[in-house]
Amino acid sequence: MAREINILRRLDHPNIIKLEGIVTSRVSQSLYLVFEYMEHDLSGLIANPGLKLTEPQIKCFVQQLLHGLDHCHNNGVLHRDIKGSNLLIDSNGVLKIADFGLAISYDPDNPQPLTSRVVTLWYRPPELLLGATEYGVAVDMWSTGCIVAELFTGKPIMPGRTEVEQIHKIFKLCGSPMDDYCKKSKVPETAMFKPQQQYRRTRSSWNSFLSSSE
């Protein structure tokens, strides 16, 4: 919690949740973080059967998400858990990135080993699924891409139940990785998972996926 508080105090942006204060309880000896009030979260809006987001609304939400992430990354912060339930929206349509419990400070010029056990499974990039410990802003951007697709389809695009199933879903949709993927993504050679079936990345696979989601 101390790390989360420190990170939140460093960030000041209209698309990042504002920490209003800290409250302690003498009875339970607990510490509570107090944030500004937000009426909705993005997952709730997407799951609402009576609500169909328009393309301009989707663009507006994505733009705000990117602005917030840009501020995080420019201030040396990786969120590491971008998902719909962590994107809060007020009654005026303002989106704010919340829940920095897995966030961490990083220096792109001096990378340090980090845990790969971050990011909720459905939004976790392949390099983390394969055990990479050297990574940067790309992990947040992968999750953002999953959110963009989810906004258009109305449901998570790769809802895997296990890490193995998740990596299969990624390869099936995006194609199997190239032979030099391990080296470029700094994935340990011993952790590289190669499915028996090789998947090809094609535009038709994306089109068929989007058509089946409509």
PDB file of C-alpha atoms in Angstrom:
ATOM      1  CA  MET A   1       0.000   0.000   0.000  1.00  0.00           C
ATOM      2  CA  ALA A   2       2.895   2.346   0.712  1.00  0.00           C
ATOM      3  CA  ARG A   3       4.106   1.905  -2.861  1.00  0.00           C
ATOM      4  CA  GLU A   4       0.612   2.559  -4.220  1.00  0.00           C
ATOM      5  CA  ILE A   5       0.266   5.739  -2.146  1.00  0.00           C
ATOM      6  CA  ASN A   6       3.667   6.991  -3.267  1.00  0.00           C
ATOM      7  CA  ILE A   7       2.808   6.398  -6.935  1.00  0.00           C
ATOM      8  CA  LEU A   8      -0.604   8.053  -6.677  1.00  0.00           C
ATOM      9  CA  ARG A   9       0.938  11.145  -5.100  1.00  0.00           C
ATOM     10  CA  ARG A  10       3.344  11.437  -8.028  1.00  0.00           C
ATOM     11  CA  LEU A  11       0.578  11.334 -10.617  1.00  0.00           C
ATOM     12  CA  ASP A  12      -1.679  14.290 -11.365  1.00  0.00           C
ATOM     13  CA  HIS A  13      -3.850  13.961 -14.450  1.00  0.00           C
ATOM     14  CA  PRO A  14      -7.572  14.320 -15.255  1.00  0.00           C
ATOM     15  CA  ASN A  15      -7.664  10.708 -16.485  1.00  0.00           C
ATOM     16  CA  ILE A  16      -6.095   9.192 -13.368  1.00  0.00           C
ATOM     17  CA  ILE A  17      -8.069   8.649 -10.165  1.00  0.00           C
ATOM     18  CA  LYS A  18      -7.261  11.211  -7.494  1.00  0.00           C
ATOM     19  CA  LEU A  19      -6.277  10.150  -3.999  1.00  0.00           C
ATOM     20  CA  GLU A  20      -8.234  12.508  -1.750  1.00  0.00           C
ATOM     21  CA  GLY A  21      -6.835  11.350   1.560  1.00  0.00           C
ATOM     22  CA  ILE A  22      -5.950   8.551   3.950  1.00  0.00           C
ATOM     23  CA  VAL A  23      -8.126   7.483   6.889  1.00  0.00           C
ATOM     24  CA  THR A  24      -7.021   5.317   9.791  1.00  0.00           C
ATOM     25  CA  SER A  25      -9.233   3.315  12.137  1.00  0.00           C
ATOM     26  CA  ARG A  26      -8.215   2.980  15.750  1.00  0.00           C
ATOM     27  CA  VAL A  27     -10.735   0.191  16.248  1.00  0.00           C
ATOM     28  CA  SER A  28      -9.653  -2.129  13.430  1.00  0.00           C
ATOM     29  CA  GLN A  29      -6.145  -0.642  13.115  1.00  0.00           C
ATOM     30  CA  SER A  30      -6.755  -0.445   9.376  1.00  0.00           C
ATOM     31  CA  LEU A  31      -5.725   2.115   6.781  1.00  0.00           C
ATOM     32  CA  TYR A  32      -8.172   3.293   4.127  1.00  0.00           C
ATOM     33  CA  LEU A  33      -7.488   5.186   0.909  1.00  0.00           C
ATOM     34  CA  VAL A  34     -10.146   7.745  -0.008  1.00  0.00           C
ATOM     35  CA  PHE A  35     -10.705   8.477  -3.702  1.00  0.00           C
ATOM     36  CA  GLU A  36     -12.958  10.773  -5.645  1.00  0.00           C
ATOM     37  CA  TYR A  37     -16.388   9.294  -6.387  1.00  0.00           C
ATOM     38  CA  MET A  38     -17.003   7.693  -9.785  1.00  0.00           C
ATOM     39  CA  GLU A  39     -20.414   6.360 -10.805  1.00  0.00           C
ATOM     40  CA  HIS A  40     -19.451   3.556 -13.203  1.00  0.00           C
ATOM     41  CA  ASP A  41     -16.697   1.268 -14.400  1.00  0.00           C
ATOM     42  CA  LEU A  42     -16.100   0.297 -18.015  1.00  0.00           C
ATOM     43  CA  SER A  43     -16.811  -3.414 -17.487  1.00  0.00           C
ATOM     44  CA  GLY A  44     -20.243  -2.584 -16.097  1.00  0.00           C
ATOM     45  CA  LEU A  45     -21.081  -0.385 -19.067  1.00  0.00           C
ATOM     46  CA  ILE A  46     -19.933  -2.999 -21.582  1.00  0.00           C
ATOM     47  CA  ALA A  47     -21.920  -5.743 -19.838  1.00  0.00           C
ATOM     48  CA  ASN A  48     -25.120  -3.663 -19.733  1.00  0.00           C
ATOM     49  CA  PRO A  49     -27.429  -5.327 -22.316  1.00  0.00           C
ATOM     50  CA  GLY A  50     -29.439  -2.146 -22.712  1.00  0.00           C
ATOM     51  CA  LEU A  51     -26.414  -0.028 -23.631  1.00  0.00           C
ATOM     52  CA  LYS A  52     -24.630  -0.058 -26.978  1.00  0.00           C
ATOM     53  CA  LEU A  53     -21.619   2.220 -27.125  1.00  0.00           C
ATOM     54  CA  THR A  54     -21.329   4.257 -30.299  1.00  0.00           C
ATOM     55  CA  GLU A  55     -18.075   4.574 -32.215  1.00  0.00           C
ATOM     56  CA  PRO A  56     -17.567   8.212 -31.077  1.00  0.00           C
ATOM     57  CA  GLN A  57     -18.085   7.136 -27.450  1.00  0.00           C
ATOM     58  CA  ILE A  58     -15.560   4.320 -27.844  1.00  0.00           C
ATOM     59  CA  LYS A  59     -13.028   6.694 -29.382  1.00  0.00           C
ATOM     60  CA  CYS A  60     -13.569   9.131 -26.518  1.00  0.00           C
ATOM     61  CA  PHE A  61     -12.954   6.463 -23.860  1.00  0.00           C
ATOM     62  CA  VAL A  62      -9.886   5.089 -25.642  1.00  0.00           C
ATOM     63  CA  GLN A  63      -8.417   8.568 -26.074  1.00  0.00           C
ATOM     64  CA  GLN A  64      -8.814   9.272 -22.364  1.00  0.00           C
ATOM     65  CA  LEU A  65      -7.261   5.924 -21.460  1.00  0.00           C
ATOM     66  CA  LEU A  66      -4.267   6.640 -23.686  1.00  0.00           C
ATOM     67  CA  HIS A  67      -3.847  10.126 -22.215  1.00  0.00           C
ATOM     68  CA  GLY A  68      -3.833   8.684 -18.706  1.00  0.00           C
ATOM     69  CA  LEU A  69      -1.369   5.938 -19.589  1.00  0.00           C
ATOM     70  CA  ASP A  70       0.889   8.428 -21.345  1.00  0.00           C
ATOM     71  CA  HIS A  71       1.076  10.426 -18.113  1.00  0.00           C
ATOM     72  CA  CYS A  72       1.881   7.263 -16.136  1.00  0.00           C
ATOM     73  CA  HIS A  73       4.600   6.148 -18.521  1.00  0.00           C
ATOM     74  CA  ASN A  74       6.148   9.611 -18.805  1.00  0.00           C
ATOM     75  CA  ASN A  75       6.417   9.615 -15.018  1.00  0.00           C
ATOM     76  CA  GLY A  76       8.050   6.201 -14.903  1.00  0.00           C
ATOM     77  CA  VAL A  77       5.007   4.218 -13.767  1.00  0.00           C
ATOM     78  CA  LEU A  78       3.733   0.902 -15.137  1.00  0.00           C
ATOM     79  CA  HIS A  79       0.124   0.191 -14.160  1.00  0.00           C
ATOM     80  CA  ARG A  80       0.292  -3.575 -14.847  1.00  0.00           C
ATOM     81  CA  ASP A  81      -3.427  -4.267 -14.438  1.00  0.00           C
ATOM     82  CA  ILE A  82      -5.347  -2.409 -17.111  1.00  0.00           C
ATOM     83  CA  LYS A  83      -8.826  -3.938 -17.401  1.00  0.00           C
ATOM     84  CA  GLY A  84     -12.404  -2.697 -17.627  1.00  0.00           C
ATOM     85  CA  SER A  85     -13.149  -2.845 -13.900  1.00  0.00           C
ATOM     86  CA  ASN A  86     -10.129  -0.621 -13.199  1.00  0.00           C
ATOM     87  CA  LEU A  87     -11.305   2.066 -15.627  1.00  0.00           C
ATOM     88  CA  LEU A  88     -13.838   4.261 -13.818  1.00  0.00           C
ATOM     89  CA  ILE A  89     -16.265   6.646 -15.496  1.00  0.00           C
ATOM     90  CA  ASP A  90     -18.255   9.500 -14.006  1.00  0.00           C
ATOM     91  CA  SER A  91     -21.667  10.812 -15.038  1.00  0.00           C
ATOM     92  CA  ASN A  92     -20.028  13.242 -17.474  1.00  0.00           C
ATOM     93  CA  GLY A  93     -18.240  10.489 -19.390  1.00  0.00           C
ATOM     94  CA  VAL A  94     -14.804  11.222 -17.938  1.00  0.00           C
ATOM     95  CA  LEU A  95     -12.659   8.084 -17.704  1.00  0.00           C
ATOM     96  CA  LYS A  96     -10.057   7.663 -14.979  1.00  0.00           C
ATOM     97  CA  ILE A  97      -7.514   4.881 -14.488  1.00  0.00           C
ATOM     98  CA  ALA A  98      -7.808   3.378 -10.995  1.00  0.00           C
ATOM     99  CA  ASP A  99      -6.397   0.605  -8.784  1.00  0.00           C
ATOM    100  CA  PHE A 100      -2.639   1.071  -8.749  1.00  0.00           C
ATOM    101  CA  GLY A 101      -2.122  -1.878  -6.417  1.00  0.00           C
ATOM    102  CA  LEU A 102       0.095  -3.664  -8.958  1.00  0.00           C
ATOM    103  CA  ALA A 103       1.726  -0.502 -10.313  1.00  0.00           C
ATOM    104  CA  ILE A 104       5.461  -0.060 -10.048  1.00  0.00           C
ATOM    105  CA  SER A 105       8.064   2.578 -10.787  1.00  0.00           C
ATOM    106  CA  TYR A 106      10.474   1.775 -13.597  1.00  0.00           C
ATOM    107  CA  ASP A 107      13.389   3.344 -15.414  1.00  0.00           C
ATOM    108  CA  PRO A 108      13.611   2.401 -19.119  1.00  0.00           C
ATOM    109  CA  ASP A 109      17.308   3.317 -19.098  1.00  0.00           C
ATOM    110  CA  ASN A 110      18.043   1.062 -16.131  1.00  0.00           C
ATOM    111  CA  PRO A 111      15.688  -1.936 -16.351  1.00  0.00           C
ATOM    112  CA  GLN A 112      15.409  -4.199 -13.322  1.00  0.00           C
ATOM    113  CA  PRO A 113      13.984  -7.744 -13.149  1.00  0.00           C
ATOM    114  CA  LEU A 114      10.235  -7.612 -12.464  1.00  0.00           C
ATOM    115  CA  THR A 115       7.684 -10.290 -11.697  1.00  0.00           C
ATOM    116  CA  SER A 116       5.720 -11.753 -14.598  1.00  0.00           C
ATOM    117  CA  ARG A 117       2.795 -12.591 -12.295  1.00  0.00           C
ATOM    118  CA  VAL A 118       0.898  -9.391 -13.001  1.00  0.00           C
ATOM    119  CA  VAL A 119      -2.010  -8.262 -15.202  1.00  0.00           C
ATOM    120  CA  THR A 120      -5.351 -10.082 -15.055  1.00  0.00           C
ATOM    121  CA  LEU A 121      -5.194 -13.195 -17.241  1.00  0.00           C
ATOM    122  CA  TRP A 122      -7.494 -12.078 -20.074  1.00  0.00           C
ATOM    123  CA  TYR A 123      -5.447  -8.898 -20.556  1.00  0.00           C
ATOM    124  CA  ARG A 124      -1.981 -10.353 -19.941  1.00  0.00           C
ATOM    125  CA  PRO A 125       0.510 -10.041 -22.835  1.00  0.00           C
ATOM    126  CA  PRO A 126       2.204 -13.168 -24.216  1.00  0.00           C
ATOM    127  CA  GLU A 127       5.667 -12.251 -22.933  1.00  0.00           C
ATOM    128  CA  LEU A 128       4.396 -12.250 -19.343  1.00  0.00           C
ATOM    129  CA  LEU A 129       2.552 -15.521 -19.883  1.00  0.00           C
ATOM    130  CA  LEU A 130       5.877 -16.964 -21.034  1.00  0.00           C
ATOM    131  CA  GLY A 131       7.759 -15.698 -17.990  1.00  0.00           C
ATOM    132  CA  ALA A 132       9.557 -12.541 -19.165  1.00  0.00           C
ATOM    133  CA  THR A 133      10.966 -10.450 -16.307  1.00  0.00           C
ATOM    134  CA  GLU A 134      12.287  -7.551 -18.380  1.00  0.00           C
ATOM    135  CA  TYR A 135       9.480  -5.476 -19.830  1.00  0.00           C
ATOM    136  CA  GLY A 136       8.166  -1.944 -20.111  1.00  0.00           C
ATOM    137  CA  VAL A 137       5.165   0.051 -21.279  1.00  0.00           C
ATOM    138  CA  ALA A 138       4.232  -2.604 -23.858  1.00  0.00           C
ATOM    139  CA  VAL A 139       2.472  -4.646 -21.149  1.00  0.00           C
ATOM    140  CA  ASP A 140       0.018  -1.791 -20.542  1.00  0.00           C
ATOM    141  CA  MET A 141      -0.440  -1.231 -24.264  1.00  0.00           C
ATOM    142  CA  TRP A 142      -1.322  -4.892 -24.880  1.00  0.00           C
ATOM    143  CA  SER A 143      -4.012  -4.669 -22.213  1.00  0.00           C
ATOM    144  CA  THR A 144      -5.261  -1.457 -23.814  1.00  0.00           C
ATOM    145  CA  GLY A 145      -5.555  -3.217 -27.173  1.00  0.00           C
ATOM    146  CA  CYS A 146      -7.674  -5.915 -25.525  1.00  0.00           C
ATOM    147  CA  ILE A 147      -9.900  -3.187 -24.052  1.00  0.00           C
ATOM    148  CA  VAL A 148     -10.344  -1.510 -27.451  1.00  0.00           C
ATOM    149  CA  ALA A 149     -11.449  -4.791 -29.040  1.00  0.00           C
ATOM    150  CA  GLU A 150     -13.753  -5.476 -26.089  1.00  0.00           C
ATOM    151  CA  LEU A 151     -15.430  -2.093 -26.526  1.00  0.00           C
ATOM    152  CA  PHE A 152     -16.279  -2.908 -30.138  1.00  0.00           C
ATOM    153  CA  THR A 153     -17.312  -6.539 -29.607  1.00  0.00           C
ATOM    154  CA  GLY A 154     -19.115  -6.068 -26.295  1.00  0.00           C
ATOM    155  CA  LYS A 155     -17.235  -8.879 -24.540  1.00  0.00           C
ATOM    156  CA  PRO A 156     -13.668  -9.933 -23.637  1.00  0.00           C
ATOM    157  CA  ILE A 157     -11.920 -11.161 -26.773  1.00  0.00           C
ATOM    158  CA  MET A 158      -9.673 -13.810 -25.163  1.00  0.00           C
ATOM    159  CA  PRO A 159     -11.266 -15.183 -21.974  1.00  0.00           C
ATOM    160  CA  GLY A 160      -8.834 -17.990 -21.163  1.00  0.00           C
ATOM    161  CA  ARG A 161      -9.353 -20.163 -18.097  1.00  0.00           C
ATOM    162  CA  THR A 162      -5.691 -21.069 -17.651  1.00  0.00           C
ATOM    163  CA  GLU A 163      -2.365 -19.599 -18.756  1.00  0.00           C
ATOM    164  CA  VAL A 164      -1.932 -22.362 -21.359  1.00  0.00           C
ATOM    165  CA  GLU A 165      -5.412 -21.748 -22.764  1.00  0.00           C
ATOM    166  CA  GLN A 166      -4.737 -18.008 -22.772  1.00  0.00           C
ATOM    167  CA  ILE A 167      -1.540 -18.327 -24.805  1.00  0.00           C
ATOM    168  CA  HIS A 168      -3.349 -20.629 -27.258  1.00  0.00           C
ATOM    169  CA  LYS A 169      -6.076 -18.013 -27.733  1.00  0.00           C
ATOM    170  CA  ILE A 170      -3.454 -15.330 -28.374  1.00  0.00           C
ATOM    171  CA  PHE A 171      -1.570 -17.446 -30.925  1.00  0.00           C
ATOM    172  CA  LYS A 172      -4.796 -18.484 -32.637  1.00  0.00           C
ATOM    173  CA  LEU A 173      -5.911 -14.871 -33.061  1.00  0.00           C
ATOM    174  CA  CYS A 174      -2.549 -13.199 -33.671  1.00  0.00           C
ATOM    175  CA  GLY A 175      -0.536 -16.052 -35.154  1.00  0.00           C
ATOM    176  CA  SER A 176       2.290 -18.139 -33.708  1.00  0.00           C
ATOM    177  CA  PRO A 177       5.394 -16.151 -32.718  1.00  0.00           C
ATOM    178  CA  MET A 178       8.422 -15.913 -34.981  1.00  0.00           C
ATOM    179  CA  ASP A 179      11.526 -17.933 -34.177  1.00  0.00           C
ATOM    180  CA  ASP A 180      13.326 -14.889 -32.772  1.00  0.00           C
ATOM    181  CA  TYR A 181      10.423 -13.936 -30.486  1.00  0.00           C
ATOM    182  CA  CYS A 182      12.175 -15.171 -27.339  1.00  0.00           C
ATOM    183  CA  LYS A 183      15.209 -12.992 -27.933  1.00  0.00           C
ATOM    184  CA  LYS A 184      13.278  -9.844 -28.852  1.00  0.00           C
ATOM    185  CA  SER A 185      10.828 -10.164 -25.956  1.00  0.00           C
ATOM    186  CA  LYS A 186      13.490 -11.422 -23.531  1.00  0.00           C
ATOM    187  CA  VAL A 187      11.492 -14.543 -22.825  1.00  0.00           C
ATOM    188  CA  PRO A 188      13.534 -17.345 -21.213  1.00  0.00           C
ATOM    189  CA  GLU A 189      14.278 -20.040 -23.811  1.00  0.00           C
ATOM    190  CA  THR A 190      13.210 -22.710 -21.334  1.00  0.00           C
ATOM    191  CA  ALA A 191       9.812 -21.031 -20.914  1.00  0.00           C
ATOM    192  CA  MET A 192       8.992 -20.668 -24.598  1.00  0.00           C
ATOM    193  CA  PHE A 193       5.725 -22.518 -25.210  1.00  0.00           C
ATOM    194  CA  LYS A 194       5.289 -23.918 -28.694  1.00  0.00           C
ATOM    195  CA  PRO A 195       1.855 -25.355 -29.478  1.00  0.00           C
ATOM    196  CA  GLN A 196       1.751 -28.426 -31.699  1.00  0.00           C
ATOM    197  CA  GLN A 197      -0.357 -26.506 -34.194  1.00  0.00           C
ATOM    198  CA  GLN A 198       1.195 -23.479 -35.863  1.00  0.00           C
ATOM    199  CA  TYR A 199      -1.220 -20.591 -36.264  1.00  0.00           C
ATOM    200  CA  ARG A 200      -1.074 -18.075 -39.080  1.00  0.00           C
ATOM    201  CA  ARG A 201      -2.006 -14.454 -38.561  1.00  0.00           C
ATOM    202  CA  THR A 202      -4.472 -13.393 -41.215  1.00  0.00           C
ATOM    203  CA  ARG A 203      -6.885 -10.553 -41.675  1.00  0.00           C
ATOM    204  CA  SER A 204      -9.664 -13.065 -42.314  1.00  0.00           C
ATOM    205  CA  SER A 205      -9.258 -14.508 -38.813  1.00  0.00           C
ATOM    206  CA  TRP A 206      -9.837 -11.042 -37.315  1.00  0.00           C
ATOM    207  CA  ASN A 207     -12.795 -10.399 -39.620  1.00  0.00           C
ATOM    208  CA  SER A 208     -14.417 -13.720 -38.735  1.00  0.00           C
ATOM    209  CA  PHE A 209     -13.857 -13.045 -35.041  1.00  0.00           C
ATOM    210  CA  LEU A 210     -15.445  -9.609 -35.212  1.00  0.00           C
ATOM    211  CA  SER A 211     -18.368 -10.945 -37.275  1.00  0.00           C
ATOM    212  CA  SER A 212     -19.086 -13.688 -34.764  1.00  0.00           C
ATOM    213  CA  SER A 213     -19.061 -11.132 -31.945  1.00  0.00           C
ATOM    214  CA  GLU A 214     -21.636  -8.827 -33.474  1.00  0.00           C
TER     215      GLU A 214
END
